[in-house]
Short mmCIF file of C-alpha atoms in Angstrom, two decimals:
data_model
loop_
_atom_site.label_atom_id
_atom_site.label_comp_id
_atom_site.label_asym_id
_atom_site.label_seq_id
_atom_site.Cartn_x
_atom_site.Cartn_y
_atom_site.Cartn_z
CA UNK A 22 90.75 95.96 130.08
CA UNK A 23 89.10 94.68 133.23
CA UNK A 24 91.59 93.39 135.86
CA UNK A 25 89.70 90.10 136.15
CA UNK A 26 89.30 89.56 132.39
CA UNK A 27 90.24 86.04 131.25
CA UNK A 28 93.18 85.17 128.99
CA UNK A 29 91.78 83.57 125.84
CA UNK A 30 92.92 82.17 122.50
CA UNK A 31 90.75 83.19 119.57
CA UNK A 32 90.58 81.54 116.16
CA UNK A 33 89.76 83.89 113.27
CA UNK A 34 88.50 82.81 109.85
CA UNK A 35 89.44 85.53 107.36
CA UNK A 36 88.69 86.41 103.76
CA UNK A 37 90.62 89.04 101.82
CA UNK A 38 91.33 90.37 98.36
CA UNK A 39 95.13 90.49 98.23
CA UNK A 40 95.41 92.92 95.32
CA UNK A 41 96.29 95.98 97.37
CA UNK A 42 98.26 94.25 100.12
CA UNK A 43 102.01 93.64 100.34
CA UNK A 44 101.19 90.17 101.66
CA UNK A 45 100.14 88.80 105.02
CA UNK A 46 103.16 89.59 107.19
CA UNK A 47 103.62 93.00 108.80
CA UNK A 48 106.32 95.06 107.05
CA UNK A 49 107.56 98.55 107.81
CA UNK A 50 105.98 101.09 105.51
CA UNK A 51 103.76 98.52 103.76
CA UNK A 52 100.05 97.77 103.93
CA UNK A 53 99.61 94.15 105.03
CA UNK A 54 96.76 91.93 106.21
CA UNK A 55 98.39 91.20 109.57
CA UNK A 56 98.91 94.92 110.20
CA UNK A 57 95.24 95.74 109.50
CA UNK A 58 94.03 92.99 111.84
CA UNK A 59 96.38 93.98 114.65
CA UNK A 60 95.31 97.62 114.32
CA UNK A 61 91.67 96.53 114.53
CA UNK A 62 92.42 94.72 117.82
CA UNK A 63 94.11 97.87 119.19
CA UNK A 64 91.02 99.87 118.28
CA UNK A 65 88.78 97.37 120.07
CA UNK A 66 90.83 96.44 123.12
CA UNK A 67 93.70 98.90 123.45
CA UNK A 68 96.02 95.87 123.41
CA UNK A 69 98.91 95.45 120.97
CA UNK A 70 98.51 91.80 120.02
CA UNK A 71 100.27 89.41 117.65
CA UNK A 72 97.90 87.89 115.09
CA UNK A 73 99.43 84.59 113.93
CA UNK A 74 98.37 83.49 110.46
CA UNK A 75 98.28 79.89 109.28
CA UNK A 76 100.13 80.91 106.13
CA UNK A 77 102.11 83.95 105.01
CA UNK A 78 100.45 84.72 101.70
CA UNK A 79 102.56 86.79 99.28
CA UNK A 80 101.70 90.20 97.88
CA UNK A 81 98.67 89.93 95.61
CA UNK A 82 97.55 86.49 96.86
CA UNK A 83 93.95 86.22 98.06
CA UNK A 84 92.26 84.16 100.77
CA UNK A 85 88.81 82.63 101.12
CA UNK A 86 89.69 80.83 104.34
CA UNK A 87 92.86 82.10 105.99
CA UNK A 88 93.00 81.17 109.68
CA UNK A 89 94.68 83.19 112.41
CA UNK A 90 95.07 82.84 116.14
CA UNK A 91 95.49 85.55 118.75
CA UNK A 92 95.87 85.57 122.53
CA UNK A 93 93.79 88.27 124.16
CA UNK A 94 92.70 89.25 127.68
CA UNK A 95 89.10 90.34 127.39
CA UNK A 96 85.47 89.77 128.42
CA UNK A 97 84.26 90.61 124.89
CA UNK A 98 82.33 87.58 123.55
CA UNK A 99 83.34 85.96 120.26
CA UNK A 100 80.34 87.51 118.46
CA UNK A 101 81.37 90.91 119.80
CA UNK A 102 84.86 90.46 118.35
CA UNK A 103 83.37 89.38 115.03
CA UNK A 104 81.24 92.50 114.75
CA UNK A 105 83.82 94.86 116.22
CA UNK A 106 86.76 93.73 114.12
CA UNK A 107 84.78 94.04 110.91
CA UNK A 108 83.73 97.56 111.87
CA UNK A 109 87.43 98.53 112.06
CA UNK A 110 88.70 96.64 109.01
CA UNK A 111 88.98 97.96 105.44
CA UNK A 112 86.63 96.78 102.71
CA UNK A 113 89.13 94.24 101.31
CA UNK A 114 89.32 92.19 104.55
CA UNK A 115 86.51 90.47 106.45
CA UNK A 116 86.55 88.25 109.51
CA UNK A 117 84.00 85.53 108.79
CA UNK A 118 84.07 83.77 112.16
CA UNK A 119 85.59 84.11 115.64
CA UNK A 120 85.82 81.08 117.92
CA UNK A 121 87.27 80.57 121.41
CA UNK A 122 89.88 77.80 121.30
CA UNK A 123 91.73 75.79 123.96
CA UNK A 124 94.98 77.28 125.21
CA UNK A 125 97.86 76.23 122.99
CA UNK A 126 96.02 76.46 119.70
CA UNK A 127 98.30 78.06 117.11
CA UNK A 128 96.97 78.73 113.62
CA UNK A 129 100.30 77.84 111.98
CA UNK A 130 101.68 75.05 114.19
CA UNK A 131 98.33 73.30 114.67
CA UNK A 132 97.56 73.16 110.94
CA UNK A 133 97.61 69.74 109.22
CA UNK A 134 97.27 70.97 105.65
CA UNK A 135 96.13 73.67 103.26
CA UNK A 136 94.10 73.90 100.07
CA UNK A 137 95.05 76.41 97.38
CA UNK A 138 93.20 77.29 94.19
CA UNK A 139 94.75 78.89 91.12
CA UNK A 140 92.54 80.41 88.40
CA UNK A 141 93.53 80.92 84.76
CA UNK A 142 91.53 82.95 82.23
CA UNK A 143 92.32 81.02 79.04
CA UNK A 144 90.90 83.18 76.28
CA UNK A 145 92.34 85.33 73.46
CA UNK A 146 90.68 88.45 74.91
CA UNK A 147 91.39 89.74 78.39
CA UNK A 148 88.57 89.95 80.90
CA UNK A 149 88.45 93.10 83.05
CA UNK A 150 86.22 91.27 85.56
CA UNK A 151 88.78 88.45 85.95
CA UNK A 152 91.88 90.64 85.86
CA UNK A 153 92.40 90.82 89.64
CA UNK A 154 91.78 87.12 90.32
CA UNK A 155 92.94 85.08 87.32
CA UNK A 156 96.06 84.82 85.19
CA UNK A 157 95.29 85.72 81.58
CA UNK A 158 96.83 83.06 79.33
CA UNK A 159 95.65 83.82 75.80
CA UNK A 160 97.02 80.80 73.89
CA UNK A 161 94.88 77.62 74.14
CA UNK A 162 95.86 75.16 76.88
CA UNK A 163 95.63 71.35 76.69
CA UNK A 164 93.82 70.62 79.95
CA UNK A 165 94.08 66.84 79.46
CA UNK A 166 97.89 67.07 79.36
CA UNK A 167 97.85 69.38 82.39
CA UNK A 168 95.77 66.85 84.33
CA UNK A 169 98.18 64.07 83.45
CA UNK A 170 101.13 66.13 84.68
CA UNK A 171 99.30 67.11 87.87
CA UNK A 172 98.61 63.44 88.69
CA UNK A 173 102.37 62.74 88.59
CA UNK A 174 102.91 65.37 91.30
CA UNK A 175 100.44 63.82 93.75
CA UNK A 176 102.09 61.94 96.61
CA UNK A 177 105.22 62.46 98.69
CA UNK A 178 108.10 63.87 96.65
CA UNK A 179 111.12 66.13 96.92
CA UNK A 180 109.83 69.39 95.46
CA UNK A 181 113.14 71.27 95.45
CA UNK A 182 112.62 72.06 91.73
CA UNK A 183 109.41 73.90 92.66
CA UNK A 184 110.58 76.44 95.22
CA UNK A 185 111.80 80.03 95.20
CA UNK A 186 115.56 80.55 95.10
CA UNK A 187 115.49 82.17 98.55
CA UNK A 188 113.43 79.39 100.17
CA UNK A 189 115.17 78.44 103.43
CA UNK A 190 113.23 75.35 104.49
CA UNK A 191 115.46 72.58 105.81
CA UNK A 192 113.58 69.86 103.96
CA UNK A 193 111.96 70.11 100.54
CA UNK A 194 109.98 66.86 100.82
CA UNK A 195 106.25 67.54 100.79
CA UNK A 196 103.05 65.51 100.45
CA UNK A 197 100.38 66.52 97.95
CA UNK A 198 97.10 64.75 98.68
CA UNK A 199 95.44 65.85 95.44
CA UNK A 200 95.99 68.14 92.48
CA UNK A 201 92.87 68.73 90.38
CA UNK A 202 92.68 70.59 87.06
CA UNK A 203 89.23 71.50 85.74
CA UNK A 204 87.86 73.72 82.99
CA UNK A 205 84.56 75.62 82.92
CA UNK A 206 84.36 77.75 79.81
CA UNK A 207 87.41 80.00 79.68
CA UNK A 208 88.28 79.43 83.36
CA UNK A 209 90.82 76.72 84.22
CA UNK A 210 91.04 75.96 87.92
CA UNK A 211 94.02 74.20 89.50
CA UNK A 212 93.27 73.13 93.08
CA UNK A 213 95.93 71.50 95.22
CA UNK A 214 95.77 70.08 98.75
CA UNK A 215 98.93 69.34 100.69
CA UNK A 216 100.34 69.04 104.18
CA UNK A 217 102.66 72.02 103.66
CA UNK A 218 104.13 74.06 100.82
CA UNK A 219 107.49 75.62 99.99
CA UNK A 220 107.85 79.30 99.10
CA UNK A 221 106.17 79.97 95.71
CA UNK A 222 105.64 76.21 95.30
CA UNK A 223 102.02 76.37 94.12
CA UNK A 224 102.76 79.16 91.66
CA UNK A 225 105.73 77.27 90.18
CA UNK A 226 103.66 74.09 89.95
CA UNK A 227 100.99 75.99 88.04
CA UNK A 228 103.58 77.65 85.80
CA UNK A 229 104.89 74.19 84.97
CA UNK A 230 101.41 72.87 84.18
CA UNK A 231 100.89 75.82 81.84
CA UNK A 232 104.14 74.92 80.05
CA UNK A 233 102.73 71.40 79.65
CA UNK A 234 99.43 72.82 78.43
CA UNK A 235 101.30 74.78 75.76
CA UNK A 236 103.25 71.71 74.63
CA UNK A 237 106.59 73.09 75.83
CA UNK A 238 106.86 70.19 78.29
CA UNK A 239 105.31 66.73 78.49
CA UNK A 240 103.98 64.92 81.55
CA UNK A 241 107.06 62.66 81.32
CA UNK A 242 109.24 65.78 81.48
CA UNK A 243 107.54 66.65 84.77
CA UNK A 244 108.36 63.19 86.11
CA UNK A 245 112.01 63.69 85.14
CA UNK A 246 111.97 67.17 86.68
CA UNK A 247 110.84 65.77 90.02
CA UNK A 248 113.82 63.42 90.01
CA UNK A 249 116.35 66.03 88.91
CA UNK A 250 115.32 68.78 91.32
CA UNK A 251 116.47 71.36 88.76
CA UNK A 252 114.49 74.60 89.17
CA UNK A 253 115.75 75.93 85.84
CA UNK A 254 113.87 73.16 84.01
CA UNK A 255 110.51 73.93 85.66
CA UNK A 256 107.98 76.43 84.41
CA UNK A 257 107.77 80.08 85.34
CA UNK A 258 106.40 81.31 88.65
CA UNK A 259 102.75 82.02 87.86
CA UNK A 260 101.55 85.53 88.82
CA UNK A 261 100.42 85.95 92.41
CA UNK A 262 96.98 87.38 91.65
CA UNK A 263 95.59 84.07 90.36
CA UNK A 264 96.23 82.30 93.69
CA UNK A 265 93.80 81.94 96.59
CA UNK A 266 94.26 80.21 99.94
CA UNK A 267 90.96 78.32 100.07
CA UNK A 268 91.12 76.69 103.50
CA UNK A 269 93.36 75.44 106.28
CA UNK A 270 92.93 71.89 107.57
CA UNK A 271 93.16 71.03 111.29
#
């Protein structure tokens, strides 16, 4: 590190396949996305840096557009970081873009929203090609009913019925800007955009839509569930591997 190197804030756009990671956040004895990125920075700069992600994706969750910020003292240009980091990263992570940002930019605190996509393989026969990135639901799903239920969830609501039992957020009120459910062949895609999400919220929302699609719940039941806040009446937590963080909104 040159003594006159400038202090900079970098914004990273990152894609990864979450299958073989124990999530985003560094954990002792576990392989995580944050750990791999921080080790790549050590290899490039010799500096032990903190890479701040916009969202802490769980084990098995993927990302098309995770964003991270890092403060570094270096003359290396952004393009040099892009090439260098990718040369030190494993095959299941790629940095797609590196941009210099104004001081104070923080990938998590500066974010104004996120978009998540959940994929379901709705077919009697499993698909080996979809197995790592879609939940196999073999019984037919009523997509029209799922869409109706999803529309009820759009807006500002108390989503305490759709959070993990160990979620520690002080408030459970969240705003969903949209919640789209589409089908192309055997693939059902649930895409949700919101200002922020509770722990496991998207996966529980999808699990609830699947219960509606199977006729175990009705859209009116979902409306009642929102009012009751009773997690035990919601659907299961959908498997992590069907979920992808699509993009972060600033």
